[in-house]
Every structure is written in C-alpha cells, then in structure tokens.
Tab-separated table of C-alpha atoms in Angstrom:
chain	number	residue	atom	x	y	z
A	1	MET	CA	-147.649	-56.354	72.448
A	2	PHE	CA	-148.841	-57.656	69.077
A	3	SER	CA	-145.835	-59.736	68.102
A	4	ALA	CA	-146.050	-62.136	65.173
A	5	VAL	CA	-143.133	-64.250	66.458
A	6	GLU	CA	-144.080	-67.937	66.563
A	7	GLY	CA	-144.878	-69.106	70.091
A	8	SER	CA	-145.000	-65.595	71.556
A	9	ALA	CA	-148.732	-65.677	72.426
A	10	SER	CA	-148.391	-68.960	74.306
A	11	ARG	CA	-145.292	-67.709	76.128
A	12	ASN	CA	-146.946	-64.440	77.123
A	13	PHE	CA	-150.073	-66.176	78.385
A	14	PHE	CA	-147.899	-68.443	80.552
A	15	TYR	CA	-146.002	-65.449	81.979
A	16	THR	CA	-149.101	-63.448	82.857
A	17	ALA	CA	-151.092	-66.456	84.089
A	18	VAL	CA	-148.552	-67.211	86.821
A	19	LEU	CA	-148.754	-63.597	88.001
A	20	TRP	CA	-152.545	-63.829	88.302
A	21	MET	CA	-152.041	-67.107	90.136
A	22	ALA	CA	-149.905	-65.351	92.751
A	23	ILE	CA	-152.409	-62.504	93.116
A	24	GLY	CA	-155.451	-64.776	93.198
A	25	MET	CA	-153.930	-67.199	95.703
A	26	SER	CA	-152.819	-64.288	97.895
A	27	PHE	CA	-156.452	-63.202	98.125
A	28	GLY	CA	-157.329	-66.814	98.979
A	29	LEU	CA	-154.835	-66.927	101.838
A	30	PHE	CA	-156.114	-63.570	103.122
A	31	ALA	CA	-159.673	-64.972	103.061
A	32	ALA	CA	-158.472	-67.989	105.061
A	33	VAL	CA	-156.890	-65.649	107.637
A	34	LEU	CA	-160.166	-63.715	107.905
A	35	LEU	CA	-161.909	-66.957	108.887
A	36	ILE	CA	-159.551	-67.119	111.889
A	37	PHE	CA	-159.567	-63.391	112.682
A	38	PRO	CA	-162.915	-62.105	111.343
A	39	ASP	CA	-162.401	-58.597	112.798
A	40	LEU	CA	-158.964	-58.161	111.232
A	41	VAL	CA	-160.037	-55.308	108.920
A	42	LYS	CA	-162.867	-53.965	111.063
A	43	GLY	CA	-162.719	-50.224	111.689
A	44	ILE	CA	-159.756	-49.652	109.330
A	45	PRO	CA	-161.004	-47.404	106.497
A	46	VAL	CA	-158.257	-48.263	104.031
A	47	LEU	CA	-159.083	-51.974	104.382
A	48	GLU	CA	-162.859	-51.684	104.064
A	49	TYR	CA	-162.632	-53.124	100.562
A	50	PHE	CA	-161.004	-56.314	101.870
A	51	THR	CA	-163.838	-57.887	103.830
A	52	PHE	CA	-164.428	-61.608	103.335
A	53	GLY	CA	-167.472	-61.028	101.112
A	54	ARG	CA	-165.312	-59.109	98.640
A	55	VAL	CA	-162.035	-60.989	98.953
A	56	ARG	CA	-163.506	-64.449	98.396
A	57	PRO	CA	-165.076	-63.813	94.927
A	58	THR	CA	-161.958	-61.886	93.926
A	59	HIS	CA	-159.901	-64.946	94.837
A	60	THR	CA	-162.089	-67.438	92.963
A	61	ASN	CA	-162.416	-65.336	89.814
A	62	LEU	CA	-158.709	-64.521	89.554
A	63	VAL	CA	-157.729	-68.148	90.083
A	64	LEU	CA	-160.357	-69.552	87.703
A	65	PHE	CA	-160.174	-66.969	84.941
A	66	GLY	CA	-156.851	-65.246	85.553
A	67	TRP	CA	-154.601	-68.192	86.388
A	68	LEU	CA	-156.188	-71.403	85.131
A	69	SER	CA	-157.942	-70.016	82.054
A	70	GLY	CA	-154.869	-67.958	81.154
A	71	ALA	CA	-152.669	-71.050	81.445
A	72	TYR	CA	-155.240	-73.005	79.418
A	73	PHE	CA	-155.144	-70.413	76.624
A	74	ALA	CA	-151.359	-70.764	76.595
A	75	THR	CA	-151.691	-74.555	76.488
A	76	LEU	CA	-154.108	-74.387	73.555
A	77	PHE	CA	-151.730	-72.082	71.681
A	78	TYR	CA	-148.811	-74.420	72.417
A	79	MET	CA	-150.272	-77.892	71.878
A	80	ILE	CA	-152.793	-77.425	69.056
A	81	PRO	CA	-150.248	-76.110	66.509
A	82	ARG	CA	-147.898	-78.996	67.293
A	83	LEU	CA	-150.659	-81.571	67.016
A	84	CYS	CA	-151.811	-80.022	63.737
A	85	GLY	CA	-148.337	-79.657	62.237
A	86	THR	CA	-148.867	-75.958	61.512
A	87	PRO	CA	-148.160	-72.641	63.253
A	88	LEU	CA	-150.855	-70.855	65.249
A	89	TRP	CA	-153.206	-69.167	62.787
A	90	SER	CA	-152.469	-65.662	64.100
A	91	GLU	CA	-149.832	-64.854	66.696
A	92	ARG	CA	-150.872	-61.185	66.526
A	93	LEU	CA	-154.448	-62.078	67.432
A	94	GLY	CA	-153.086	-64.378	70.136
A	95	ASN	CA	-151.062	-61.553	71.678
A	96	PHE	CA	-154.037	-59.199	71.426
A	97	THR	CA	-156.017	-61.705	73.528
A	98	VAL	CA	-153.155	-61.713	76.069
A	99	VAL	CA	-153.574	-57.947	76.464
A	100	LEU	CA	-157.375	-58.207	76.618
A	101	HIS	CA	-157.150	-60.988	79.213
A	102	ASN	CA	-154.918	-58.928	81.498
A	103	LEU	CA	-157.056	-55.800	81.218
A	104	LEU	CA	-160.141	-57.882	81.911
A	105	MET	CA	-158.649	-59.550	84.992
A	106	THR	CA	-157.605	-56.157	86.337
A	107	ALA	CA	-161.195	-54.972	85.910
A	108	TYR	CA	-162.458	-58.161	87.597
A	109	ALA	CA	-160.301	-57.486	90.660
A	110	ILE	CA	-161.178	-53.794	90.970
A	111	THR	CA	-164.932	-54.176	90.508
A	112	LEU	CA	-165.261	-57.136	92.882
A	113	LEU	CA	-163.281	-55.358	95.586
A	114	LEU	CA	-165.565	-52.351	95.117
A	115	GLY	CA	-168.525	-54.602	95.833
A	116	MET	CA	-169.892	-54.812	92.275
A	117	ASN	CA	-171.125	-58.378	92.583
A	118	ALA	CA	-173.900	-60.113	90.655
A	119	GLY	CA	-174.321	-62.639	93.480
A	120	ARG	CA	-174.050	-65.773	91.323
A	121	GLU	CA	-171.408	-68.434	91.977
A	122	TYR	CA	-168.417	-68.125	89.605
A	123	ALA	CA	-170.419	-65.465	87.707
A	124	GLU	CA	-170.066	-62.560	90.110
A	125	SER	CA	-168.652	-60.063	87.598
A	126	THR	CA	-170.712	-57.247	86.118
A	127	TRP	CA	-172.643	-57.541	82.837
A	128	VAL	CA	-170.135	-55.516	80.788
A	129	LEU	CA	-167.208	-57.645	81.989
A	130	LYS	CA	-169.129	-60.806	81.145
A	131	LEU	CA	-169.635	-59.531	77.600
A	132	LEU	CA	-165.906	-58.843	77.321
A	133	THR	CA	-165.207	-62.337	78.699
A	134	VAL	CA	-167.318	-63.775	75.878
A	135	VAL	CA	-165.304	-61.711	73.375
A	136	LEU	CA	-162.033	-62.968	74.890
A	137	PHE	CA	-163.023	-66.626	74.739
A	138	ALA	CA	-164.459	-66.186	71.224
A	139	LEU	CA	-161.209	-64.705	69.890
A	140	VAL	CA	-159.073	-67.404	71.507
A	141	PHE	CA	-161.339	-70.168	70.238
A	142	PHE	CA	-161.490	-68.655	66.732
A	143	ASN	CA	-157.687	-68.688	66.605
A	144	VAL	CA	-157.627	-72.324	67.693
A	145	VAL	CA	-160.320	-73.431	65.239
A	146	MET	CA	-158.613	-71.690	62.322
A	147	THR	CA	-155.366	-73.422	63.258
A	148	VAL	CA	-157.150	-76.781	63.130
A	149	VAL	CA	-158.839	-75.906	59.819
A	150	ASN	CA	-155.434	-75.130	58.256
A	151	ARG	CA	-153.701	-78.179	59.733
A	152	LYS	CA	-151.293	-80.403	57.810
A	153	GLU	CA	-151.759	-83.417	60.110
A	154	LYS	CA	-155.154	-84.775	59.094
A	155	GLU	CA	-155.606	-87.334	61.895
A	156	LEU	CA	-156.384	-85.683	65.211
A	157	TYR	CA	-154.747	-87.054	68.353
A	158	VAL	CA	-156.931	-87.427	71.465
A	159	THR	CA	-155.582	-84.214	73.020
A	160	ALA	CA	-157.012	-82.230	70.101
A	161	TRP	CA	-160.376	-83.988	70.537
A	162	TYR	CA	-160.572	-82.957	74.188
A	163	MET	CA	-159.525	-79.395	73.454
A	164	LEU	CA	-161.919	-78.990	70.542
A	165	GLY	CA	-164.660	-80.449	72.737
A	166	ALA	CA	-163.985	-77.662	75.242
A	167	VAL	CA	-163.978	-75.065	72.457
A	168	ALA	CA	-167.362	-76.311	71.204
A	169	THR	CA	-169.161	-76.535	74.557
A	170	THR	CA	-167.772	-73.730	76.740
A	171	PRO	CA	-169.438	-70.846	74.847
A	172	ILE	CA	-172.856	-72.504	75.171
A	173	ILE	CA	-172.409	-73.066	78.903
A	174	TYR	CA	-171.187	-69.514	79.552
A	175	VAL	CA	-173.882	-67.827	77.469
A	176	VAL	CA	-176.755	-69.907	78.863
A	177	GLY	CA	-175.460	-69.947	82.433
A	178	ASN	CA	-175.020	-66.174	82.521
A	179	GLN	CA	-178.461	-65.630	80.956
A	180	PHE	CA	-177.244	-63.701	77.912
A	181	LEU	CA	-180.297	-64.903	75.994
A	182	MET	CA	-182.721	-63.208	78.413
A	183	PRO	CA	-181.176	-59.925	79.646
A	184	THR	CA	-184.514	-58.123	79.978
A	185	ASN	CA	-186.326	-60.984	81.707
A	186	PRO	CA	-183.788	-62.886	83.823
A	187	ILE	CA	-184.613	-66.152	85.537
A	188	THR	CA	-185.104	-65.721	89.289
A	189	GLY	CA	-185.497	-67.744	92.473
A	190	VAL	CA	-185.078	-71.516	92.472
A	191	ASN	CA	-184.937	-71.648	88.674
A	192	ASP	CA	-181.983	-69.281	88.751
A	193	ALA	CA	-180.207	-71.672	91.144
A	194	VAL	CA	-180.729	-74.493	88.626
A	195	VAL	CA	-179.329	-72.382	85.772
A	196	ASN	CA	-176.453	-71.140	87.941
A	197	TRP	CA	-175.360	-74.679	88.773
A	198	PHE	CA	-175.764	-75.769	85.164
A	199	TYR	CA	-173.108	-73.127	84.559
A	200	GLY	CA	-171.075	-73.481	87.758
A	201	HIS	CA	-170.588	-77.234	87.495
A	202	ASN	CA	-170.357	-77.528	83.716
A	203	ILE	CA	-167.732	-74.810	83.376
A	204	LEU	CA	-165.647	-77.275	85.383
A	205	GLY	CA	-166.755	-80.277	83.322
A	206	TYR	CA	-166.561	-78.794	79.825
A	207	TRP	CA	-163.782	-76.224	80.179
A	208	PHE	CA	-161.384	-77.076	82.996
A	209	THR	CA	-161.661	-80.869	82.724
A	210	PRO	CA	-161.198	-81.429	78.951
A	211	ILE	CA	-158.224	-79.063	78.629
A	212	GLY	CA	-156.590	-80.563	81.726
A	213	VAL	CA	-157.134	-84.187	80.678
A	214	GLY	CA	-156.124	-83.369	77.101
A	215	ALA	CA	-152.899	-81.806	78.360
A	216	VAL	CA	-152.065	-84.983	80.296
A	217	TYR	CA	-152.637	-87.077	77.158
A	218	TYR	CA	-150.019	-84.846	75.511
A	219	LEU	CA	-147.569	-84.714	78.418
A	220	LEU	CA	-147.431	-88.333	79.585
A	221	PRO	CA	-146.114	-89.791	76.291
A	222	LYS	CA	-143.658	-86.915	75.990
A	223	LEU	CA	-142.384	-87.285	79.561
A	224	THR	CA	-142.208	-91.099	79.579
A	225	GLY	CA	-141.263	-91.906	75.980
A	226	ASN	CA	-144.185	-94.384	75.819
A	227	PRO	CA	-147.033	-94.071	73.303
A	228	VAL	CA	-150.512	-93.603	74.702
A	229	TRP	CA	-151.660	-97.033	75.873
A	230	SER	CA	-154.995	-97.191	74.028
A	231	HIS	CA	-156.297	-94.665	71.509
A	232	ARG	CA	-159.679	-96.433	71.432
A	233	LEU	CA	-160.029	-96.170	75.213
A	234	SER	CA	-159.134	-92.485	75.004
A	235	MET	CA	-162.009	-91.937	72.564
A	236	ILE	CA	-164.436	-93.822	74.806
A	237	GLY	CA	-163.420	-91.596	77.727
A	238	PHE	CA	-163.839	-88.442	75.647
A	239	TRP	CA	-167.329	-89.236	74.342
A	240	MET	CA	-168.530	-90.499	77.717
A	241	LEU	CA	-167.393	-87.253	79.344
A	242	MET	CA	-169.175	-85.177	76.700
A	243	PHE	CA	-172.383	-87.225	77.106
A	244	VAL	CA	-172.521	-87.694	80.884
A	245	TYR	CA	-171.374	-84.402	82.411
A	246	GLY	CA	-174.125	-82.029	81.266
A	247	PRO	CA	-177.028	-82.898	83.630
A	248	THR	CA	-174.908	-83.203	86.803
A	249	GLY	CA	-175.025	-79.578	87.996
A	250	ALA	CA	-178.249	-79.986	89.998
A	251	HIS	CA	-176.502	-82.339	92.436
A	252	HIS	CA	-175.413	-79.122	94.174
A	253	LEU	CA	-179.093	-78.605	94.985
A	254	VAL	CA	-179.876	-82.074	96.368
A	255	ASN	CA	-182.231	-81.939	99.362
A	256	GLY	CA	-183.156	-78.408	98.295
A	257	PRO	CA	-186.366	-76.878	96.903
A	258	VAL	CA	-185.858	-78.078	93.325
A	259	PRO	CA	-187.863	-80.796	91.551
A	260	TYR	CA	-187.158	-84.269	92.920
A	261	TRP	CA	-186.829	-85.736	89.420
A	262	LEU	CA	-184.149	-83.164	88.541
A	263	GLN	CA	-182.157	-84.138	91.627
A	264	THR	CA	-182.470	-87.818	90.690
A	265	VAL	CA	-181.277	-87.224	87.116
A	266	ALA	CA	-178.297	-85.234	88.408
A	267	ILE	CA	-177.393	-87.986	90.898
A	268	ALA	CA	-177.666	-90.717	88.250
A	269	PHE	CA	-175.432	-88.881	85.766
A	270	SER	CA	-173.000	-87.937	88.554
A	271	VAL	CA	-172.528	-91.603	89.456
A	272	CYS	CA	-172.043	-92.405	85.747
A	273	LEU	CA	-169.077	-90.006	85.705
A	274	ILE	CA	-167.048	-92.807	87.252
A	275	ILE	CA	-166.993	-94.456	83.787
A	276	PRO	CA	-165.080	-91.787	81.791
A	277	VAL	CA	-162.808	-91.128	84.767
A	278	TRP	CA	-161.800	-94.766	85.074
A	279	THR	CA	-161.162	-95.041	81.325
A	280	VAL	CA	-158.861	-92.007	81.524
A	281	LEU	CA	-156.997	-93.258	84.588
A	282	THR	CA	-156.658	-96.780	83.164
A	283	ASN	CA	-155.152	-95.289	80.010
A	284	PHE	CA	-152.756	-93.118	81.998
A	285	TYR	CA	-151.705	-96.098	84.129
A	286	GLY	CA	-151.066	-98.157	80.995
A	287	THR	CA	-149.030	-95.340	79.442
A	288	MET	CA	-146.844	-95.204	82.577
A	289	ASN	CA	-146.101	-98.952	82.338
A	290	GLY	CA	-142.377	-99.551	82.771
A	291	ARG	CA	-141.624	-95.881	83.347
A	292	TRP	CA	-142.505	-95.370	87.003
A	293	GLY	CA	-138.810	-94.986	87.795
A	294	ALA	CA	-138.795	-91.722	85.817
A	295	LEU	CA	-140.713	-90.133	88.700
A	296	LYS	CA	-137.440	-89.875	90.640
A	297	GLU	CA	-135.915	-87.476	88.133
A	298	SER	CA	-138.779	-85.623	86.457
A	299	VAL	CA	-140.634	-82.922	88.411
A	300	PRO	CA	-143.177	-82.379	85.609
A	301	LEU	CA	-143.951	-86.107	85.782
A	302	LYS	CA	-144.320	-85.893	89.577
A	303	PHE	CA	-146.850	-83.091	89.166
A	304	THR	CA	-148.700	-85.014	86.446
A	305	VAL	CA	-148.960	-88.278	88.373
A	306	SER	CA	-149.931	-86.447	91.591
A	307	ALA	CA	-152.644	-84.659	89.609
A	308	MET	CA	-153.975	-87.994	88.404
A	309	VAL	CA	-154.161	-89.301	91.979
A	310	PHE	CA	-156.084	-86.175	92.978
A	311	TYR	CA	-158.266	-86.563	89.884
A	312	PHE	CA	-159.210	-90.065	91.003
A	313	ILE	CA	-160.126	-88.834	94.487
A	314	THR	CA	-162.068	-85.885	93.027
A	315	CYS	CA	-164.115	-88.027	90.700
A	316	PHE	CA	-164.864	-90.642	93.341
A	317	GLN	CA	-165.731	-88.067	95.968
A	318	GLY	CA	-167.979	-86.054	93.618
A	319	PRO	CA	-170.421	-88.843	92.673
A	320	MET	CA	-170.537	-90.082	96.272
A	321	GLN	CA	-171.364	-86.668	97.747
A	322	SER	CA	-174.167	-86.265	95.200
A	323	LEU	CA	-176.075	-89.098	96.928
A	324	ARG	CA	-178.891	-87.769	99.106
A	325	SER	CA	-177.714	-89.515	102.267
A	326	VAL	CA	-174.169	-88.173	101.944
A	327	SER	CA	-175.279	-84.710	100.840
A	328	ALA	CA	-177.460	-84.453	103.953
A	329	VAL	CA	-174.238	-84.349	106.010
A	330	THR	CA	-171.760	-82.601	103.666
A	331	HIS	CA	-173.918	-79.951	101.955
A	332	PHE	CA	-172.931	-76.338	102.789
A	333	THR	CA	-169.905	-77.552	104.782
A	334	ASN	CA	-166.170	-77.138	104.273
A	335	TRP	CA	-166.166	-80.624	102.741
A	336	VAL	CA	-167.525	-79.071	99.520
A	337	VAL	CA	-164.876	-76.324	99.616
A	338	GLY	CA	-162.177	-78.989	99.930
A	339	HIS	CA	-163.693	-80.933	97.032
A	340	ALA	CA	-163.677	-77.853	94.775
A	341	HIS	CA	-160.021	-77.142	95.572
A	342	LEU	CA	-159.148	-80.794	94.972
A	343	ALA	CA	-160.229	-80.385	91.345
A	344	LEU	CA	-158.998	-76.870	90.632
A	345	VAL	CA	-155.740	-76.865	92.613
A	346	GLY	CA	-154.757	-80.486	93.229
A	347	THR	CA	-155.684	-81.672	89.746
A	348	PHE	CA	-155.797	-78.931	87.139
A	349	SER	CA	-153.289	-76.479	88.644
A	350	PHE	CA	-150.811	-79.336	89.117
A	351	ILE	CA	-151.305	-80.261	85.449
A	352	MET	CA	-150.578	-76.668	84.450
A	353	PHE	CA	-147.412	-76.638	86.560
A	354	ALA	CA	-146.221	-79.687	84.634
A	355	THR	CA	-147.259	-78.105	81.329
A	356	ILE	CA	-145.326	-74.909	82.035
A	357	TYR	CA	-142.223	-76.816	83.092
A	358	TYR	CA	-142.399	-78.807	79.850
A	359	ALA	CA	-143.567	-76.174	77.352
A	360	LEU	CA	-141.907	-72.931	78.442
A	361	PRO	CA	-138.301	-74.099	77.910
A	362	ARG	CA	-139.282	-75.122	74.379
A	363	LEU	CA	-140.898	-71.751	73.745
A	364	ILE	CA	-137.932	-69.671	74.893
A	365	ASN	CA	-135.138	-72.205	74.206
A	366	ARG	CA	-133.817	-72.088	77.760
A	367	GLU	CA	-133.472	-74.783	80.401
A	368	ILE	CA	-135.340	-74.394	83.692
A	369	TRP	CA	-132.956	-72.338	85.821
A	370	SER	CA	-133.020	-74.392	89.027
A	371	ALA	CA	-133.883	-78.074	89.385
A	372	LYS	CA	-133.728	-77.666	93.168
A	373	LEU	CA	-136.372	-74.934	93.115
A	374	MET	CA	-138.556	-77.201	90.964
A	375	ASP	CA	-138.320	-79.871	93.641
A	376	TRP	CA	-139.131	-77.373	96.384
A	377	HIS	CA	-142.085	-76.164	94.349
A	378	PHE	CA	-143.425	-79.700	94.037
A	379	TRP	CA	-142.990	-80.811	97.633
A	380	LEU	CA	-144.273	-77.573	99.203
A	381	SER	CA	-147.270	-77.626	96.860
A	382	LEU	CA	-147.987	-81.296	97.552
A	383	ILE	CA	-147.583	-81.160	101.347
A	384	GLY	CA	-149.316	-77.788	101.640
A	385	PHE	CA	-152.247	-78.880	99.515
A	386	THR	CA	-152.594	-82.196	101.343
A	387	LEU	CA	-152.795	-80.352	104.678
A	388	PHE	CA	-155.231	-77.863	103.137
A	389	PHE	CA	-157.494	-80.556	101.675
A	390	VAL	CA	-157.481	-82.873	104.696
A	391	SER	CA	-158.289	-80.019	107.096
A	392	LEU	CA	-161.258	-78.945	104.968
A	393	THR	CA	-162.513	-82.499	104.467
A	394	VAL	CA	-162.300	-83.534	108.120
A	395	GLY	CA	-163.533	-80.117	109.227
A	396	GLY	CA	-166.492	-80.438	106.884
A	397	LEU	CA	-167.466	-83.817	108.349
A	398	VAL	CA	-167.242	-82.367	111.867
A	399	GLN	CA	-169.293	-79.378	110.736
A	400	GLY	CA	-172.018	-81.524	109.175
A	401	SER	CA	-172.129	-83.785	112.214
A	402	ASP	CA	-172.466	-80.778	114.517
A	403	TRP	CA	-175.404	-79.487	112.513
A	404	ALA	CA	-177.092	-82.884	112.404
A	405	ALA	CA	-176.692	-83.443	116.152
A	406	ASN	CA	-177.687	-79.910	117.213
A	407	GLN	CA	-180.373	-78.844	114.767
A	408	SER	CA	-181.910	-76.341	117.174
A	409	ALA	CA	-178.925	-75.815	119.494
A	410	ASN	CA	-176.299	-73.069	119.495
A	411	PHE	CA	-175.015	-72.680	115.924
A	412	ILE	CA	-172.004	-70.690	117.148
A	413	ALA	CA	-170.655	-73.840	118.821
A	414	SER	CA	-170.223	-75.440	115.386
A	415	VAL	CA	-168.390	-72.303	114.218
A	416	ILE	CA	-165.998	-72.442	117.197
A	417	ASN	CA	-165.321	-76.126	116.497
A	418	GLN	CA	-164.021	-75.177	113.038
A	419	ARG	CA	-161.238	-72.937	114.362
A	420	PRO	CA	-158.438	-75.577	114.480
A	421	PHE	CA	-159.376	-76.735	110.973
A	422	ASN	CA	-159.352	-73.137	109.724
A	423	ILE	CA	-155.883	-72.657	111.200
A	424	ALA	CA	-154.611	-75.822	109.491
A	425	ARG	CA	-156.238	-74.652	106.265
A	426	ALA	CA	-154.413	-71.303	106.453
A	427	VAL	CA	-151.069	-72.990	107.174
A	428	GLY	CA	-151.549	-75.285	104.178
A	429	GLY	CA	-152.557	-72.318	102.037
A	430	ALA	CA	-149.438	-70.411	103.117
A	431	MET	CA	-147.269	-73.354	102.050
A	432	ILE	CA	-149.037	-73.502	98.674
A	433	LEU	CA	-148.592	-69.767	98.112
A	434	GLY	CA	-144.949	-69.875	99.184
A	435	ALA	CA	-144.353	-72.669	96.682
A	436	GLN	CA	-145.837	-70.540	93.899
A	437	PHE	CA	-143.503	-67.626	94.653
A	438	LEU	CA	-140.576	-70.041	94.284
A	439	PHE	CA	-142.145	-71.199	91.016
A	440	ILE	CA	-142.500	-67.660	89.677
A	441	TYR	CA	-138.935	-66.772	90.657
A	442	ASN	CA	-137.666	-69.889	88.882
A	443	ILE	CA	-139.653	-68.961	85.765
A	444	TYR	CA	-138.246	-65.412	85.868
A	445	LYS	CA	-134.673	-66.672	86.199
A	446	THR	CA	-135.285	-69.225	83.444
A	447	ALA	CA	-136.393	-66.455	81.077
A	448	THR	CA	-133.473	-64.197	81.942
A	449	ALA	CA	-130.582	-66.493	82.878
A	450	GLY	CA	-131.438	-70.075	81.882
A	451	SER	CA	-128.896	-71.967	79.803
A	452	ARG	CA	-129.678	-72.484	76.124
A	453	PHE	CA	-132.013	-75.359	75.391
A	454	SER	CA	-132.039	-77.748	72.415
A	455	ALA	CA	-135.670	-78.631	71.740
A	456	SER	CA	-134.803	-81.097	69.004
A	457	SER	CA	-132.730	-83.313	71.271
A	458	ALA	CA	-135.453	-83.365	73.904
A	459	GLU	CA	-138.081	-84.404	71.376
A	460	ALA	CA	-135.970	-87.267	70.062
A	461	GLY	CA	-137.064	-89.687	72.775
A	462	SER	CA	-140.734	-88.894	72.392
A	463	ALA	CA	-143.023	-91.588	71.070
A	464	MET	CA	-146.493	-90.077	71.126
A	465	ALA	CA	-148.762	-91.522	68.454
A	466	GLY	CA	-150.173	-88.882	66.160
A	467	ALA	CA	-148.268	-85.930	67.676
C-alpha cells in the first residue's frame, strides 16, 4: 500500500485508473440506454438509485476524476522523474495518494447515486468530498514539485513546462470555481453560472489539456525516434495556451442572461485558441516527418495520431460554436455533448491509452501480452467513438433545427426525432466500452504473464531533446 519501490506509485495509479474507466464508462452506457428506454428502471425499488439524473453525474465524475485524473497522476509520476533525471520525491506519498484517490472515487460514486448532488456541472460532489479532492491534488502536486526542485537535469523539456503549468493553475481554478473562498456566502443565480463555467471550462483547459499535450510531446519523439521539431514553437504554444484559455468559459452562456461584454470577451478569446492549437499541431506534424510509416506497426502511435486529429476537430469546433450565430442553433443540444466527448474521450483518453501502452511495460519490465488485442482495442475504440461522435453531432444539428423551426410547437416531436441518433450513440458507446474491457484484460495479462522486457534496448532509438 505504501511501497517505496521506484515506479510503484505510477504503476498503481495506472492499474486503478483503468478500473475506474470501466466503471465510469459503464455508467455512461447505461445513461445512453436510459435515453432510449426512459422507463427502464421505473417501479423497480432496487434500481431507484439508477435514474438518469443520478447515473449521468456518476458517469462524468468517475471518468473525469477516476479515470482521466488517475491516469494523469500516473503520467506525472512517470514522466516528470525521467525528464528531471531523478526519482520521484516520495514513492510512499505517491502510493498514499493512490489509496486516497480510490477511497475518494468510491465515495463519489456512492454519494452521487444516493442523490447527494450540489447541482453544479463537474462539481456535483458534496462539500466534504471536494475538500478531500483538494487534499488529493495538493499531495500529488507537492510530490511533483519536490521532484522538480531536486532535479539533476537543469533544462526543462516542454513536457515539464506543460505539466508544471497544470500544477500551478489547477488548484486556483478548483478552489475559485467551487467557491471555497466564500463558504458562508456563496454566489448564486447568474453569477454562479459564470463562476461555474469559469471552473467547468478551465478545468479542461488548465488540467486536462496541458497534461495531455505534454504527454504527446513526450511520446511522439519516443515512438518515432525523431526529436521534437521546434522547441521554440512548443514554448509559443505553451504560453499562448496559458494566456488565452482563462476567459473562455463564458462562451457556454452565450445568448443567455449574462453581460453582453462578458460573452464578447469569451468569444474573442475562444477564437484566439486556434493559435496555440495550430502551433501544437504544426509541431507534432513536423516531428512525424519521415516516420508516418511507423503507424502500421505501432498501436500507441496510432492512438496518439488519432488523438491529434480529434484535437484539431475539437479546437476548431469549440471556437466556432462559441459564435453567437452558431450557438443559437447548437446550444443545449447533443452537439455540445458530442463536443465534450471529442475532447475527453477522442483526444485525452486516446492519449492516455498510448501512454499506458508505452509506460506500463517500462514500469513492470514486461512486454504487452497481446499485440492483436492492442489492435482490437484501437479499432473498436476508433470506430465506436466515430459512430458515437457523429450521431451526437448530427443529432444535435437536427435538434437545434427542430427547436428553431418549431419554437412554439410540440417539443416532444423534437425528442422523438432524436431516437435513431440515441440508438446509434448507444451502439457506439457499447463498442467503446467493449474495447476497454479488452484493454483491461490485456493489461492484466501483461502484468501477470507478459514476457520480460528490456527497457534499455527500447530507449536506445529514442532521440528526444532534453529528455
């Protein structure tokens, strides 16, 4: 539980994160089924805790904080020591945070299913659990910062910049967004919506985005054998992201009862997000130069490149839907749900799949057990997610058009029109979940029966500057 063995905290976070992924995505698929059969649990006492209003926040919180954040903690504990040329500051503290994370996620699931919901997007958990979440993040970040302070490699590679940027900004966003500074006089009404979306959007921009992009800057040179194409461009992308992302949250409230100037500022900064995204993608494209053929053989590289394609779509779609004319059609529709999944599943979860396939064998000195299962995992995830995303995007456009054309007509007609898209969404979700069970089985067999792995030989072809 509190092992001091080098790499054990990262390994244990990876193991437990994939379990929360399976649980969280299972709740997501069940929520998708409830959209097709809304009376599925009606009148069944034992299932009264599994109504859509309880299942949906359980799904989002377990995927965001159980799966992705758990995998991100593992990634921090794996990459930062290697970039700094020193072991993790405290493996015991790291393993303590693994235990705390799992206890906390269990409490998240139980309380949300019991209906203990604060009613704020991505911040539904109770006050006590939020305090414990702050403690968890603080301990993880303290371990990371102390590792950087004690580093032997004085020059920091771009991955470390992105990860330290996340470490510096995430606590501010979580504390402010969850109103820790005003527990006795909380913000209410429209102002609360503004604060909530400062948190809801920036937790994506300053936690999930920097760690994900930083991980790709680490993985691509390792997987291709090419150095990062431009270190200067990587720094421009990092500082632009840190500068531009902050004011964008209010674009979720465009055409709503919030100040017009605030909407305009959010739209302007949202459009400016194209700049750091294009610098990142240009750098990734340059790093891949001459190595596109490696995609045939490397599943981690397939996941990474697919994630970058989804990242491009995400960060083009986001600024465009912030425009008032587009938001008038897409706001409150399934289009927005598809957009959120494009970032968190298509981009950042795919990056974590690649990270686990690369890092875990080096942590446990075993080869991935089945290359065939890796391929199945990739193709089922890719096809399933594409079906999932397209059904939500097209369904959202149909939904918005129905509302615009029938402002005072029968609303139920627009709900009925969504049924085929909801069915396609559930089928895509089932394929995604099935892929993850193959993934987990492959990880289990790797840990228990994988052939011995020589990390030194694998690193020999790597040419990453500064790592």
